[in-house]
Short mmCIF file of C-alpha atoms in Angstrom, two decimals:
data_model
loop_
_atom_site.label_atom_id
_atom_site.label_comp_id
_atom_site.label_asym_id
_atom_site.label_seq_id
_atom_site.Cartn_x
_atom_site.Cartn_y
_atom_site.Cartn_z
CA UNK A 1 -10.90 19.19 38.73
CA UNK A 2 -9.32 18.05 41.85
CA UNK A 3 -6.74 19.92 44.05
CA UNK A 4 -3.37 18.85 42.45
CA UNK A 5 -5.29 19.93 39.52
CA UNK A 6 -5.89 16.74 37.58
CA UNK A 7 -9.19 16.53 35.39
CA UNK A 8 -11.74 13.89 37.28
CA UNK A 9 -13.50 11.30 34.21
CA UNK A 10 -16.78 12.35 33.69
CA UNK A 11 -19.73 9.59 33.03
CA UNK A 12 -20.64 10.18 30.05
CA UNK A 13 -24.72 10.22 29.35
CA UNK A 14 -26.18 6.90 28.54
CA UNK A 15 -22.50 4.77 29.11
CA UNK A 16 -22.55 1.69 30.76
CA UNK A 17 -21.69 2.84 34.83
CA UNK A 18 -22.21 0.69 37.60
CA UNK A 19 -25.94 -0.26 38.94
CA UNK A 20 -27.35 2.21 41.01
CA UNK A 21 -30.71 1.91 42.97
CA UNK A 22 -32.38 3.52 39.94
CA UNK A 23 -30.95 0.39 38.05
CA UNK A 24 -31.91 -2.35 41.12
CA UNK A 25 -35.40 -1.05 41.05
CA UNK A 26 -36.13 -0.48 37.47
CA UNK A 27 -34.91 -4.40 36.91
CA UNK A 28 -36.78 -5.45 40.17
CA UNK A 29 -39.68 -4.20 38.59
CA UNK A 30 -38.78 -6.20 35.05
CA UNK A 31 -37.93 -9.31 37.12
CA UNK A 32 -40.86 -9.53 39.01
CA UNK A 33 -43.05 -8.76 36.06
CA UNK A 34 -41.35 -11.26 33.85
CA UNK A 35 -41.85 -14.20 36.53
CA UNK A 36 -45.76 -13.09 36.44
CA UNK A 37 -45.74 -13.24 33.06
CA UNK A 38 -44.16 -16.18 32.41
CA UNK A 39 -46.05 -18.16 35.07
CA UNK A 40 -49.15 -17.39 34.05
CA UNK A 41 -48.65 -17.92 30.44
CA UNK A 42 -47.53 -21.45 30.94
CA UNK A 43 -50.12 -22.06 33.49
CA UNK A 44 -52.26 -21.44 31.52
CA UNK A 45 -50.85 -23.23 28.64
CA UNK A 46 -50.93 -26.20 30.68
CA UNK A 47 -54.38 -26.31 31.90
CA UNK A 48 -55.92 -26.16 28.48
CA UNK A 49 -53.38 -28.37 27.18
CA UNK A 50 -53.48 -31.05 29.54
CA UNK A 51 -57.57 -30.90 30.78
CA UNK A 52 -58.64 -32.19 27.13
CA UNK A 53 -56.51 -34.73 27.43
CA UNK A 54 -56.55 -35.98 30.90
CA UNK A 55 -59.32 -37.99 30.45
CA UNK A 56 -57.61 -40.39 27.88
CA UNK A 57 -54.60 -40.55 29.89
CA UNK A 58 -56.76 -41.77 33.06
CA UNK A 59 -58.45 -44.56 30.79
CA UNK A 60 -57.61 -48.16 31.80
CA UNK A 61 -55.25 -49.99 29.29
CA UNK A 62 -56.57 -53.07 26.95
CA UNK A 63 -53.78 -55.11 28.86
CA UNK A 64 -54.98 -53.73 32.53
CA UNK A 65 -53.64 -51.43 34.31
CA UNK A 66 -53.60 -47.63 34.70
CA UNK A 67 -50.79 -45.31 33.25
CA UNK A 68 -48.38 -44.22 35.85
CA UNK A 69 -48.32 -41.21 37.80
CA UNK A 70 -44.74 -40.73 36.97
CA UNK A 71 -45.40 -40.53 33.16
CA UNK A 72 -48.48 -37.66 33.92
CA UNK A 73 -46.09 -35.54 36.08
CA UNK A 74 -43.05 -35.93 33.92
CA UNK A 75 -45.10 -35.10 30.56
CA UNK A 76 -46.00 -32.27 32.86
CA UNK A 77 -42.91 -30.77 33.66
CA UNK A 78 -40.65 -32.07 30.52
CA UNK A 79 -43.23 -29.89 28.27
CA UNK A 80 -42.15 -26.40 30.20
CA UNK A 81 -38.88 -25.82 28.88
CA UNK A 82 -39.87 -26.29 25.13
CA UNK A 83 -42.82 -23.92 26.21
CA UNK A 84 -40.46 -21.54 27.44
CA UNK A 85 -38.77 -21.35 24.04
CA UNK A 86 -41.82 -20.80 22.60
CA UNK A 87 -43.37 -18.22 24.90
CA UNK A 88 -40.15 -15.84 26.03
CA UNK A 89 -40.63 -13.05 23.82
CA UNK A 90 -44.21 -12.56 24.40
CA UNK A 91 -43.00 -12.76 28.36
CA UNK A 92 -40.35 -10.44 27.80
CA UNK A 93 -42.64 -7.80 26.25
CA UNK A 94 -45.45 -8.09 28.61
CA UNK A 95 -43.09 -7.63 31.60
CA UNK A 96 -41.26 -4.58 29.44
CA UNK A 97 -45.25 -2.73 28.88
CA UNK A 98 -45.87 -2.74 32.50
CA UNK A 99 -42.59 -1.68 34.03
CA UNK A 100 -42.67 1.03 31.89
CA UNK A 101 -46.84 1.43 32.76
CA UNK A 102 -45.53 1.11 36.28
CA UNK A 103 -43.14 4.05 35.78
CA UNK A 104 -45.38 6.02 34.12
CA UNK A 105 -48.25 5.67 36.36
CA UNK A 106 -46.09 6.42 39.68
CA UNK A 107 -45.39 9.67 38.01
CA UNK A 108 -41.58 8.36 38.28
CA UNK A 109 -40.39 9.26 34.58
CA UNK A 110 -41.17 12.73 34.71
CA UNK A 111 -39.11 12.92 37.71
CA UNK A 112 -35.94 10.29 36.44
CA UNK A 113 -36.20 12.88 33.20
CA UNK A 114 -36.10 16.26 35.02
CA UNK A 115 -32.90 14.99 37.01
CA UNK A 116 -30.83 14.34 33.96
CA UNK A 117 -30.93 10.79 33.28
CA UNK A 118 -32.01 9.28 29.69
CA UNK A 119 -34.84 7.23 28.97
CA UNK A 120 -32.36 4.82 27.68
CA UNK A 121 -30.53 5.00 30.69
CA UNK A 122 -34.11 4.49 32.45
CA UNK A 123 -34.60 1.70 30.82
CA UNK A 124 -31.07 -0.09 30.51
CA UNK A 125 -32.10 -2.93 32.84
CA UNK A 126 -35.31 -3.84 30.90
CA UNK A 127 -33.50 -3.84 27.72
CA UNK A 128 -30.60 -5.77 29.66
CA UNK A 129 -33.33 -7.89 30.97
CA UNK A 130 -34.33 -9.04 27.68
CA UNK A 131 -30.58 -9.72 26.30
CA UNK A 132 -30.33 -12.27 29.14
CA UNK A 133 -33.58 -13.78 28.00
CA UNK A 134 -32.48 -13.90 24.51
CA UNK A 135 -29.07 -15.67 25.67
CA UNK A 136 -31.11 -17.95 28.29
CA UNK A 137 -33.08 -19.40 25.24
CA UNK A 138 -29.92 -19.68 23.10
CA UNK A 139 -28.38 -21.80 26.28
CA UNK A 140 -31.46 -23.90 26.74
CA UNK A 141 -31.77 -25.16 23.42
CA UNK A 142 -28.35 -26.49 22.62
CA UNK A 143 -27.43 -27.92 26.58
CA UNK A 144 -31.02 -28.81 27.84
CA UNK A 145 -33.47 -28.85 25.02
CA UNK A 146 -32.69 -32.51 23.80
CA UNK A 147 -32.40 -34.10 27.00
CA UNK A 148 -35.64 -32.47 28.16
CA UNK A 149 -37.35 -33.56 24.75
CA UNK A 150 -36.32 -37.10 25.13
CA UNK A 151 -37.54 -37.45 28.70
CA UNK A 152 -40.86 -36.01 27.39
CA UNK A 153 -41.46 -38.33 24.45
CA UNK A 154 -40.75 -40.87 26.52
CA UNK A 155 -43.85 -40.23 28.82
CA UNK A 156 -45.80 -39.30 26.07
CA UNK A 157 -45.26 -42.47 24.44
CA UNK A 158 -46.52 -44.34 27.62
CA UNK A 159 -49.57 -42.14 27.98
CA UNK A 160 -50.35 -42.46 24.23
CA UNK A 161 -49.47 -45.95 23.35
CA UNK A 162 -50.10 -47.68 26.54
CA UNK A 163 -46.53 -48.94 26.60
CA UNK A 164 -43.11 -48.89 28.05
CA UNK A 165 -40.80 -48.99 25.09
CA UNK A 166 -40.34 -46.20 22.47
CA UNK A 167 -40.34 -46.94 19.07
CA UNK A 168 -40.17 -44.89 16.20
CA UNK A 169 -41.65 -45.79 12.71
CA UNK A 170 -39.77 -45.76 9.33
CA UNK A 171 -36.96 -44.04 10.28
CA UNK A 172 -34.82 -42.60 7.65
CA UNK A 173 -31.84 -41.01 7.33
CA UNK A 174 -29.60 -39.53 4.31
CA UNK A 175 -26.64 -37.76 3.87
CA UNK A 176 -24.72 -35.82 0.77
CA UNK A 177 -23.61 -38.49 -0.91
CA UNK A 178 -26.91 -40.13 -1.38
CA UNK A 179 -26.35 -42.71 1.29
CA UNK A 180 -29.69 -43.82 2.95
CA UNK A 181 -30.23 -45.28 6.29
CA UNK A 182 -33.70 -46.82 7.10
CA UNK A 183 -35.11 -48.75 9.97
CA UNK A 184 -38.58 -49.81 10.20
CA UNK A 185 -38.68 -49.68 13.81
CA UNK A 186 -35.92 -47.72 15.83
CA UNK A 187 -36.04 -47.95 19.83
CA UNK A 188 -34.01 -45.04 21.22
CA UNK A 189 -33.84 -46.89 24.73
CA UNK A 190 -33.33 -45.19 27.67
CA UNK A 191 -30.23 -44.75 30.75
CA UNK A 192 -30.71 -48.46 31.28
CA UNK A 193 -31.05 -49.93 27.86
CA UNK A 194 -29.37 -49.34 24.57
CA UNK A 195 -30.86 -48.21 21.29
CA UNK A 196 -31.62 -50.81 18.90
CA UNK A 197 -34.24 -51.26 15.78
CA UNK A 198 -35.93 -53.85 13.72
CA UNK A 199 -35.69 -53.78 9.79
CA UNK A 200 -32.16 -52.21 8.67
CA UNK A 201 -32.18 -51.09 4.93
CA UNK A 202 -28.90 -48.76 4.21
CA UNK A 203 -27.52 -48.40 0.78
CA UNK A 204 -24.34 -46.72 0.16
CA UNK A 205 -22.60 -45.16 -3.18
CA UNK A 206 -19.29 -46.92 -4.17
CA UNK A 207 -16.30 -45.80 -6.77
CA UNK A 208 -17.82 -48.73 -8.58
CA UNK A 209 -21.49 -49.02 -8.15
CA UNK A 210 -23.36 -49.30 -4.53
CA UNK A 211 -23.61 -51.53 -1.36
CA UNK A 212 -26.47 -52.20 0.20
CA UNK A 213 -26.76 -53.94 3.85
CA UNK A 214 -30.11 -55.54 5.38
CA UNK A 215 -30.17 -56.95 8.92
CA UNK A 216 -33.45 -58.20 10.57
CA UNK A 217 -31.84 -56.30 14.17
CA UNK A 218 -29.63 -54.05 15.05
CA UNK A 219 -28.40 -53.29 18.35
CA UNK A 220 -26.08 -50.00 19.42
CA UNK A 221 -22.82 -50.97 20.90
CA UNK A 222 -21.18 -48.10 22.71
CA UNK A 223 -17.70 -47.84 22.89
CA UNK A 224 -17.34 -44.16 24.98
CA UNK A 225 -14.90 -43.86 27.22
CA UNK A 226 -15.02 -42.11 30.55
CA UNK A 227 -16.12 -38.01 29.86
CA UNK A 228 -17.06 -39.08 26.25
CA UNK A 229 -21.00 -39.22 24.68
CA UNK A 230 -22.19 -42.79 24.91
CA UNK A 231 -24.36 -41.68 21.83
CA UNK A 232 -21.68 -40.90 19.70
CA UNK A 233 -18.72 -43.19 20.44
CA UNK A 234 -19.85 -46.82 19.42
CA UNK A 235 -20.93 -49.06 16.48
CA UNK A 236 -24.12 -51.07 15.58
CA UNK A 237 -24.02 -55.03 16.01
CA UNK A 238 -26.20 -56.42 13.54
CA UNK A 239 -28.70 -59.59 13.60
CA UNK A 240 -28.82 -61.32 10.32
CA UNK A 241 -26.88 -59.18 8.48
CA UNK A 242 -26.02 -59.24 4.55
CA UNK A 243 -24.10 -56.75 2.64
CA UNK A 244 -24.88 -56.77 -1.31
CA UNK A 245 -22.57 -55.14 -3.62
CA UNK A 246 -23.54 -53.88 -6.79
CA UNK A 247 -20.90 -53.25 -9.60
CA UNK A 248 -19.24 -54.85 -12.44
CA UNK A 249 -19.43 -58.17 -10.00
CA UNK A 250 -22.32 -58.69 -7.88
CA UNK A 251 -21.51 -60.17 -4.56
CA UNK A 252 -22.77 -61.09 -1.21
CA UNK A 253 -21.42 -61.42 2.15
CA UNK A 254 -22.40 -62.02 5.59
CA UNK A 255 -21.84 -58.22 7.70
CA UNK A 256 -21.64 -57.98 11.88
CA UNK A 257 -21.54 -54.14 12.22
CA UNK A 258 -22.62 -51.32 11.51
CA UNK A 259 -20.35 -48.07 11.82
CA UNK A 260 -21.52 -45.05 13.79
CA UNK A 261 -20.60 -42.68 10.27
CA UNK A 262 -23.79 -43.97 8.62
CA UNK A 263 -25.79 -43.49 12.04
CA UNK A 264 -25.82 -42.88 15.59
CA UNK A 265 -28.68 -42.79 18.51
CA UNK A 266 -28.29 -39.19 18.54
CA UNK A 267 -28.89 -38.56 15.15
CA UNK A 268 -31.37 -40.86 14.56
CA UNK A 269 -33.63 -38.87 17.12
CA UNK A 270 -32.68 -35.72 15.84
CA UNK A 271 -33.95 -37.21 12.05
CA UNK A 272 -37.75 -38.46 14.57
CA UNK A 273 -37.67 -34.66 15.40
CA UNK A 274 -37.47 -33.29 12.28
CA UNK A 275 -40.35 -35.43 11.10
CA UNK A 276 -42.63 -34.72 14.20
CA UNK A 277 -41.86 -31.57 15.28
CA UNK A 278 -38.42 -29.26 14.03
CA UNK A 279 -38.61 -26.43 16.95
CA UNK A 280 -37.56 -29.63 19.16
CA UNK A 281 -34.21 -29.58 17.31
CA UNK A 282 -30.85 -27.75 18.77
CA UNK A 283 -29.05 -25.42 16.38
CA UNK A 284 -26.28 -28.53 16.48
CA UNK A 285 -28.40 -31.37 15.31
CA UNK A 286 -30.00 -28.85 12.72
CA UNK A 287 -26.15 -28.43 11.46
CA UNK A 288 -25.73 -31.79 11.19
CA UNK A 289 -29.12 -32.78 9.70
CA UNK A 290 -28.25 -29.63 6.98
CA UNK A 291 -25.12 -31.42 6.04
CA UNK A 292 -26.13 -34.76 5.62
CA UNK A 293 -29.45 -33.86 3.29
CA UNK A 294 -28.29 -30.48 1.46
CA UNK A 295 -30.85 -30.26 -0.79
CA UNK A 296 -33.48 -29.93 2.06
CA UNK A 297 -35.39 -26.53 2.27
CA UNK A 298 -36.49 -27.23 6.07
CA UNK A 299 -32.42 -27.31 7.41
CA UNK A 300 -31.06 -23.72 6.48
CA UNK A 301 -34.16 -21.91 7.22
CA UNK A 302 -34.78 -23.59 10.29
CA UNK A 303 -31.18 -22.80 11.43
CA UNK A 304 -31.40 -19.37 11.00
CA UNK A 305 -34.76 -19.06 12.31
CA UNK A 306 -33.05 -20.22 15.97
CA UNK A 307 -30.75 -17.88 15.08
CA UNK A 308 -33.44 -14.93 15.55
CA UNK A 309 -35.97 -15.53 17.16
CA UNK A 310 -33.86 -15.18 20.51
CA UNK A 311 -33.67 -11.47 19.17
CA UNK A 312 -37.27 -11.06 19.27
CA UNK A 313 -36.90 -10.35 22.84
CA UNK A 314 -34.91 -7.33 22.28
CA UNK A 315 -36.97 -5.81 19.02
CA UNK A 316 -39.99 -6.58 21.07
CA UNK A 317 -39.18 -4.29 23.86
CA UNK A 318 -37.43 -1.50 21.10
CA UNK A 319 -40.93 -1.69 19.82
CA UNK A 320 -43.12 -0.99 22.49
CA UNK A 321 -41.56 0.50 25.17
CA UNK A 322 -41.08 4.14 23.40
CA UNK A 323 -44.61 4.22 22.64
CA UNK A 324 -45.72 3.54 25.74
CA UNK A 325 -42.83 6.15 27.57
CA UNK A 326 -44.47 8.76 25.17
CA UNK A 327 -48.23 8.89 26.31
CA UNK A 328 -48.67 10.64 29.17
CA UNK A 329 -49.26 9.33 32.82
CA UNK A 330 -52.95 9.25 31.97
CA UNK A 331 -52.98 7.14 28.78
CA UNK A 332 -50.74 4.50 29.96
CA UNK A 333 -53.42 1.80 28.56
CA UNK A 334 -53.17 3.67 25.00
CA UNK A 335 -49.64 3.16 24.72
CA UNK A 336 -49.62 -0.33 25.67
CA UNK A 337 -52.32 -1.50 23.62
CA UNK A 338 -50.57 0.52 20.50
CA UNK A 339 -47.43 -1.68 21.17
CA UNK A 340 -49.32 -4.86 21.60
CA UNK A 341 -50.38 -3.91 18.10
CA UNK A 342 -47.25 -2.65 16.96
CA UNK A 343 -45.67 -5.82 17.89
CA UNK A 344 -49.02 -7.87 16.34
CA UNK A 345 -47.57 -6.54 12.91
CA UNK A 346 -43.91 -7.74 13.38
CA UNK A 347 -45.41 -11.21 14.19
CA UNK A 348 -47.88 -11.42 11.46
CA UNK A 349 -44.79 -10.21 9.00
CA UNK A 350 -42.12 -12.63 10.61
CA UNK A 351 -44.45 -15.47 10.33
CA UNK A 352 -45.45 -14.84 6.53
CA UNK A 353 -41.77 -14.73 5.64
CA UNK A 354 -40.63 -17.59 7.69
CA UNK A 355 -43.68 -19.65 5.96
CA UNK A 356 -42.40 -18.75 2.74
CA UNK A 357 -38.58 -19.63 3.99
CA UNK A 358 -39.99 -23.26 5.08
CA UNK A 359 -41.22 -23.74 1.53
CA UNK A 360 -38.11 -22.59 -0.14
CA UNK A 361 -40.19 -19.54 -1.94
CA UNK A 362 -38.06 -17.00 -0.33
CA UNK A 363 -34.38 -17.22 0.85
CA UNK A 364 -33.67 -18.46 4.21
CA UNK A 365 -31.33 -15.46 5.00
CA UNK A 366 -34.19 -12.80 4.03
CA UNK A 367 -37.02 -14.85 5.39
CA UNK A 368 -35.94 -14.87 8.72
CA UNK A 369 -33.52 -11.89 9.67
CA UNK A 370 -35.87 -9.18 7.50
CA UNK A 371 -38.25 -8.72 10.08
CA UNK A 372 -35.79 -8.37 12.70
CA UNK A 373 -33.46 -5.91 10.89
CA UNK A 374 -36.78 -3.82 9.67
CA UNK A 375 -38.81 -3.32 12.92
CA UNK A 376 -35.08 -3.56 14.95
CA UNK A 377 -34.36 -0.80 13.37
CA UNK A 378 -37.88 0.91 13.68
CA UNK A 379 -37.21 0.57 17.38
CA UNK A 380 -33.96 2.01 17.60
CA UNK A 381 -34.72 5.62 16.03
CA UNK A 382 -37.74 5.57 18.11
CA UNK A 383 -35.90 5.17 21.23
CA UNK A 384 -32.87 7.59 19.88
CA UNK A 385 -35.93 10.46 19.28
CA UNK A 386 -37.68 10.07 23.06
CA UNK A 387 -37.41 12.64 25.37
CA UNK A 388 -34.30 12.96 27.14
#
């Protein structure tokens, strides 16, 4: 209470307030550890990865010639931010153990405690630290992922093929209405060159029976204007091209084009993904692959799975970080291998589920948020039941 009487606002205990140094330092600690995780996880990612296969890369092509040093960097540094996707959480959790080790250790919690403030409040910028994470991850995957992807397939195709030009084999693509779009060869080109593809087979259903069209070439004619995708604005000029109509007449008819409903660049490499490897695909080409082939398992599970695993980065650090506040200064190392193992359970249980999600044995819905709602919630009644 002031002097004209008026009641000051008290901060309430464990509220949001403005950062303090106890805030600065506690995430200094986080950030630091995080980087050190992180770099050393894809480090050493890399150099297993890449030294068992350097020594095919280096080999001479039939044609002569070496592979460029271009393609071996940019394979390189195209693979980290798929790696990152793949390797957060585990970052996030490492860096979570030893700032709280750190605090522990330094005798620094007992002290935090005895002044008033709450281990949550202790710990605010960790778990802060870890919602940024989870939203980094979430950015990265629908504005960088697919441009990073492409420029990495594209080295990897040089290294692995010994050649210049992508091309992707029997390509297919379907949609709701049973509509089918195949190529036998599909180049997605590059900034220079435009998509095109050898072998066109696409059969559509009509009110009155179906159409099919057949072109020996096809070749992607954009039509984007300034600000718009040149991807997805555009049409497909065809070589050779003969549409076939199937009804109570039979008919057929010379066809120049293509239109970008049946298929587009972009969704013909989002198809190649889903093939070779789905944890390439955005949350937005999963969407659009779901709605085109309904009655594929793969689709809603895999959308909710990038849905969650972001979150891992937060249950990770509800998991493990009370168990390691709770040992005392001297037994540090015994809470941080009983999170590591704590946190070794929610894996092994959110990859059995998500197995049986993939295979359409369990629902999409259960198979991927279960684990996150069950140890989630494990971590949040530990953390309401620390010492305060």
């Amino acid at each position: 209470m002031n002097g004209s009487g008026a009641r000051e606002p008290r901060q309430m205990r464990g509220w949001p307030r403005p950062l303090g140094r106890l805030d600065i330092y506690v995430g200094g600690l986080f950030l630091s550890s995080f980087a050190t995780a992180l770099l050393a996880m894809v480090g050493l990612f890399l150099l297993l990865e890449f030294s068992s296969k350097l020594d095919n890369y280096l080999e001479p092509w039939e044609g002569g010639g070496h592979a460029p040093l271009t393609a071996l960097i940019g394979n390189l540094l195209w693979t980290i931010p798929g790696l990152f996707l793949q390797i957060a959480p585990f970052a996030t959790l490492a860096a979570g153990l030893f700032t709280a080790a750190h605090l522990q250790r330094a005798n620094e919690t007992v002290g935090v405690l005895s002044a008033g403030t709450s281990s949550l409040s202790l710990l605010r910028p960790v778990l802060v630290g870890g919602f940024v994470v989870a939203l980094g991850m979430v950015g990265l995957r629908e504005r960088g992922l697919g441009f990073c992807v492409d420029r990495k397939e594209a080295a990897l195709d040089i290294l692995n093929n010994q050649r210049f030009e992508r091309t992707y084999r029997d390509l297919l693509v379907r949609d709701q209405d049973g509509n089918v779009v195949r190529l036998a060869r599909y180049h997605p080109g590059d900034a220079d060159t435009e998509p095109r593809g050898e072998g066109l087979t696409a059969t559509f259903r009509e009110p009155d029976g179906w159409m099919s069209i057949e072109a020996s070439g096809v070749r992607w004619l954009s039509t984007a204007a300034a600000g718009e995708d040149a991807r997805e604005q555009g049409f497909w000029d065809l070589t050779d091209g003969v549409r076939h109509r199937f009804g109570r007449e039979q008919t057929e008819e010379p066809v120049f084009h293509l239109e970008a409903s049946s298929l587009t660049p972009t969704l013909a490499s989002a198809a190649h993904r889903a093939r070779e490897d789905s944890q390439d695909l955005s949350l937005a080409e999963v969407r659009a692959l779901e709605r085109r082939d309904v009655n594929n398992v793969l689709y809603p599970t895999l959308r909710q799975i990038h849905l969650t695993f972001p979150l891992a980065n937060l249950v990770l650090l509800l998991i493990g970080l009370p168990l390691v506040m709770r040992q005392p200064r001297s037994r540090a190392p015994r809470g941080i291998a009983l999170a590591c193992l704590t946190c070794l359970f929610y894996f092994s249980a959110d990859f059995v589920l998500r197995s049986l999600g993939l295979a359409g044995s369990l629902s999409p819905l259960l198979a991927t948020w279960l684990p996150i709602l069950l140890f989630g919630s494990l971590g949040c009644v530990a953390f309401a039941n620390q010492d305060t």
